[in-house]
Amino acid sequence: MSSLIMGLYAETSLHPGTGQISGAIDLPVAREKTTGYPVIVGSSLKGALRDRAEQEWGEKDFITLRIFGDQDRAGEVCVSDARLLLLPVRSLSGHFKWVTCPYLLERYLRDRELAGVAGTAPVIPRVKEGQAMAAGSGTLFLEELSFEVITTDLALLAEQIAPLVYHDTVRKRLVEGLVLVNDEEFSYFARFGLAVNAHNVLDNEKKTSQNLWYEETVPPETLFYALLLARPGKDDALQQLRGIFSERPYLQIGGNETVGQGWCAVSWVDNRGEIV
């Protein structure tokens, strides 16, 4: 089965919503049930890809229907959930950091195997509570938490992740900005570190509130990835789908498109682990 890994690097805030209230947040982002990590579910991602294909080829075009399917037949391309890999976290001791954890890295390497990506996987280090593996030394402050920096060369890990990032300038900064923390401490950032914005509808005459709600968003600079698998004998479907991003490698995902949210830079990684 032919496959590609699609990297989705958030250029703007994202709101891959759930359509339901969660506590005090009226419009939370979609999250994995078991981990609580933000996720772009496969049906939403497939819908965004289909919308882009329809803009390129037309809603009823044969290629669109063949790749994505219709009521009478399944599509030729299978789309997985887009999973979180790097989460940008504010650093009180400098520029923001791309934070990840051993579990996310392990899962990414397993997904690479599923996609048939060749190459030797790096050993994923274990991180103790209160410590952070990163370039540099001393104490690292992420949000309100402090970590003892364990000076570590993360170049090999950055090399595995870099093809998922479209921009060459960002890939060059990845090694210096990458931070590896404990799974439990990463969960804190993933659950409580996202922005929650208040939105209001005012009465035109009285200027009083008619509807106040709170909406959660995934921050810019976040990195997701997804697997795209072609059905047996349908390898050309993936190449045709990838081709629509050759001139404009951006995809809008989730809500609030009219206020500039949801834009991701798209990159494609083949079974050699290289950008195509």
Short mmCIF file of N, CA and C in Angstrom, two decimals, residues 12-32 36-39 87 187-199 213-220 224 253-256 261-262:
data_model
loop_
_atom_site.label_atom_id
_atom_site.label_comp_id
_atom_site.label_asym_id
_atom_site.label_seq_id
_atom_site.Cartn_x
_atom_site.Cartn_y
_atom_site.Cartn_z
N THR A 12 -1.44 29.99 11.69
CA THR A 12 -2.34 30.82 12.48
C THR A 12 -2.95 29.95 13.57
N SER A 13 -3.72 30.55 14.46
CA SER A 13 -4.43 29.76 15.46
C SER A 13 -5.41 28.81 14.78
N LEU A 14 -5.61 27.64 15.39
CA LEU A 14 -6.52 26.64 14.84
C LEU A 14 -7.65 26.39 15.82
N HIS A 15 -8.84 26.16 15.26
CA HIS A 15 -9.95 25.73 16.10
C HIS A 15 -10.60 24.49 15.50
N PRO A 16 -9.96 23.32 15.67
CA PRO A 16 -10.61 22.07 15.27
C PRO A 16 -11.61 21.68 16.36
N GLY A 17 -12.83 22.16 16.25
CA GLY A 17 -13.78 22.08 17.36
C GLY A 17 -14.45 20.73 17.51
N THR A 18 -15.17 20.60 18.65
CA THR A 18 -15.92 19.39 18.96
C THR A 18 -17.42 19.59 18.83
N GLY A 19 -17.86 20.87 18.82
CA GLY A 19 -19.28 21.14 18.72
C GLY A 19 -20.02 20.95 20.03
N GLN A 20 -19.31 20.92 21.16
CA GLN A 20 -19.98 20.76 22.44
C GLN A 20 -19.24 21.53 23.52
N ILE A 21 -19.92 21.80 24.61
CA ILE A 21 -19.36 22.58 25.71
C ILE A 21 -18.53 21.66 26.60
N SER A 22 -17.41 22.19 27.10
CA SER A 22 -16.58 21.46 28.05
C SER A 22 -16.27 22.38 29.22
N GLY A 23 -16.96 22.19 30.34
CA GLY A 23 -16.74 23.04 31.50
C GLY A 23 -17.11 24.48 31.21
N ALA A 24 -16.17 25.39 31.51
CA ALA A 24 -16.41 26.81 31.30
C ALA A 24 -16.17 27.24 29.87
N ILE A 25 -15.61 26.35 29.06
CA ILE A 25 -15.30 26.68 27.66
C ILE A 25 -16.46 26.25 26.78
N ASP A 26 -17.03 27.21 26.09
CA ASP A 26 -18.19 26.91 25.24
C ASP A 26 -17.79 26.14 23.98
N LEU A 27 -16.64 26.49 23.40
CA LEU A 27 -16.18 25.86 22.17
C LEU A 27 -14.75 25.37 22.36
N PRO A 28 -14.56 24.18 22.95
CA PRO A 28 -13.21 23.65 23.12
C PRO A 28 -12.68 23.07 21.82
N VAL A 29 -11.39 22.82 21.77
CA VAL A 29 -10.81 22.12 20.62
C VAL A 29 -11.05 20.63 20.79
N ALA A 30 -11.00 19.90 19.69
CA ALA A 30 -11.13 18.45 19.74
C ALA A 30 -9.90 17.86 20.43
N ARG A 31 -10.14 16.87 21.27
CA ARG A 31 -9.05 16.24 22.01
C ARG A 31 -9.20 14.73 21.97
N GLU A 32 -8.05 14.04 22.03
CA GLU A 32 -8.09 12.59 22.15
C GLU A 32 -8.69 12.20 23.48
N GLY A 36 -6.08 13.40 26.15
CA GLY A 36 -6.44 14.81 26.29
C GLY A 36 -5.66 15.73 25.38
N TYR A 37 -4.86 15.18 24.45
CA TYR A 37 -4.08 16.02 23.54
C TYR A 37 -4.98 16.57 22.43
N PRO A 38 -4.74 17.80 21.98
CA PRO A 38 -5.46 18.33 20.82
C PRO A 38 -5.26 17.43 19.61
N VAL A 39 -6.28 17.29 18.79
CA VAL A 39 -6.22 16.43 17.61
C VAL A 39 -7.09 17.02 16.52
N LEU A 87 4.35 21.16 20.46
CA LEU A 87 3.47 22.21 20.97
C LEU A 87 4.32 23.41 21.39
N SER A 187 1.54 16.72 29.43
CA SER A 187 0.07 16.68 29.47
C SER A 187 -0.50 17.95 30.10
N TYR A 188 0.21 18.51 31.07
CA TYR A 188 -0.24 19.76 31.68
C TYR A 188 -0.30 20.88 30.64
N PHE A 189 0.76 21.01 29.83
CA PHE A 189 0.76 22.05 28.80
C PHE A 189 -0.32 21.79 27.75
N ALA A 190 -0.50 20.54 27.37
CA ALA A 190 -1.48 20.21 26.34
C ALA A 190 -2.92 20.44 26.81
N ARG A 191 -3.16 20.23 28.10
CA ARG A 191 -4.51 20.39 28.64
C ARG A 191 -4.84 21.82 29.02
N PHE A 192 -3.86 22.52 29.57
CA PHE A 192 -4.15 23.83 30.17
C PHE A 192 -3.37 24.98 29.54
N GLY A 193 -2.54 24.70 28.53
CA GLY A 193 -1.70 25.74 27.96
C GLY A 193 -2.22 26.38 26.70
N LEU A 194 -3.43 26.01 26.25
CA LEU A 194 -3.98 26.60 25.04
C LEU A 194 -4.72 27.89 25.36
N ALA A 195 -4.79 28.76 24.37
CA ALA A 195 -5.45 30.05 24.55
C ALA A 195 -6.96 29.87 24.59
N VAL A 196 -7.62 30.62 25.46
CA VAL A 196 -9.08 30.67 25.53
C VAL A 196 -9.49 32.13 25.33
N ASN A 197 -10.23 32.40 24.26
CA ASN A 197 -10.59 33.76 23.90
C ASN A 197 -12.08 34.00 24.10
N ALA A 198 -12.40 35.18 24.61
CA ALA A 198 -13.80 35.56 24.78
C ALA A 198 -14.32 36.22 23.50
N HIS A 199 -15.52 35.85 23.08
CA HIS A 199 -16.19 36.45 21.94
C HIS A 199 -17.53 37.00 22.40
N TRP A 213 -19.36 34.13 24.60
CA TRP A 213 -18.90 32.75 24.66
C TRP A 213 -17.38 32.70 24.65
N TYR A 214 -16.86 31.58 25.10
CA TYR A 214 -15.42 31.37 25.22
C TYR A 214 -14.99 30.24 24.29
N GLU A 215 -13.91 30.50 23.55
CA GLU A 215 -13.47 29.58 22.51
C GLU A 215 -11.99 29.26 22.71
N GLU A 216 -11.65 27.99 22.63
CA GLU A 216 -10.29 27.53 22.79
C GLU A 216 -9.63 27.36 21.43
N THR A 217 -8.34 27.68 21.32
CA THR A 217 -7.63 27.54 20.06
C THR A 217 -6.25 26.92 20.28
N VAL A 218 -5.77 26.23 19.26
CA VAL A 218 -4.41 25.70 19.24
C VAL A 218 -3.51 26.81 18.70
N PRO A 219 -2.35 27.07 19.34
CA PRO A 219 -1.54 28.24 18.94
C PRO A 219 -0.81 28.05 17.62
N PRO A 220 -0.47 29.15 16.96
CA PRO A 220 0.44 29.08 15.80
C PRO A 220 1.76 28.42 16.20
N PHE A 224 1.38 19.24 13.67
CA PHE A 224 0.63 18.00 13.60
C PHE A 224 1.15 17.19 12.41
N ILE A 253 -8.04 24.49 7.95
CA ILE A 253 -8.66 23.42 8.72
C ILE A 253 -9.42 24.03 9.90
N GLY A 254 -10.61 23.49 10.17
CA GLY A 254 -11.38 23.93 11.33
C GLY A 254 -12.18 25.18 11.07
N GLY A 255 -12.65 25.78 12.16
CA GLY A 255 -13.56 26.92 12.05
C GLY A 255 -12.85 28.25 11.95
N ASN A 256 -13.67 29.31 11.82
CA ASN A 256 -13.23 30.70 11.86
C ASN A 256 -12.31 31.08 10.70
N GLN A 261 -8.24 32.12 10.88
CA GLN A 261 -7.77 30.97 11.63
C GLN A 261 -7.73 29.71 10.76
N GLY A 262 -6.95 28.74 11.20
CA GLY A 262 -6.96 27.42 10.59
C GLY A 262 -5.96 27.18 9.49
#
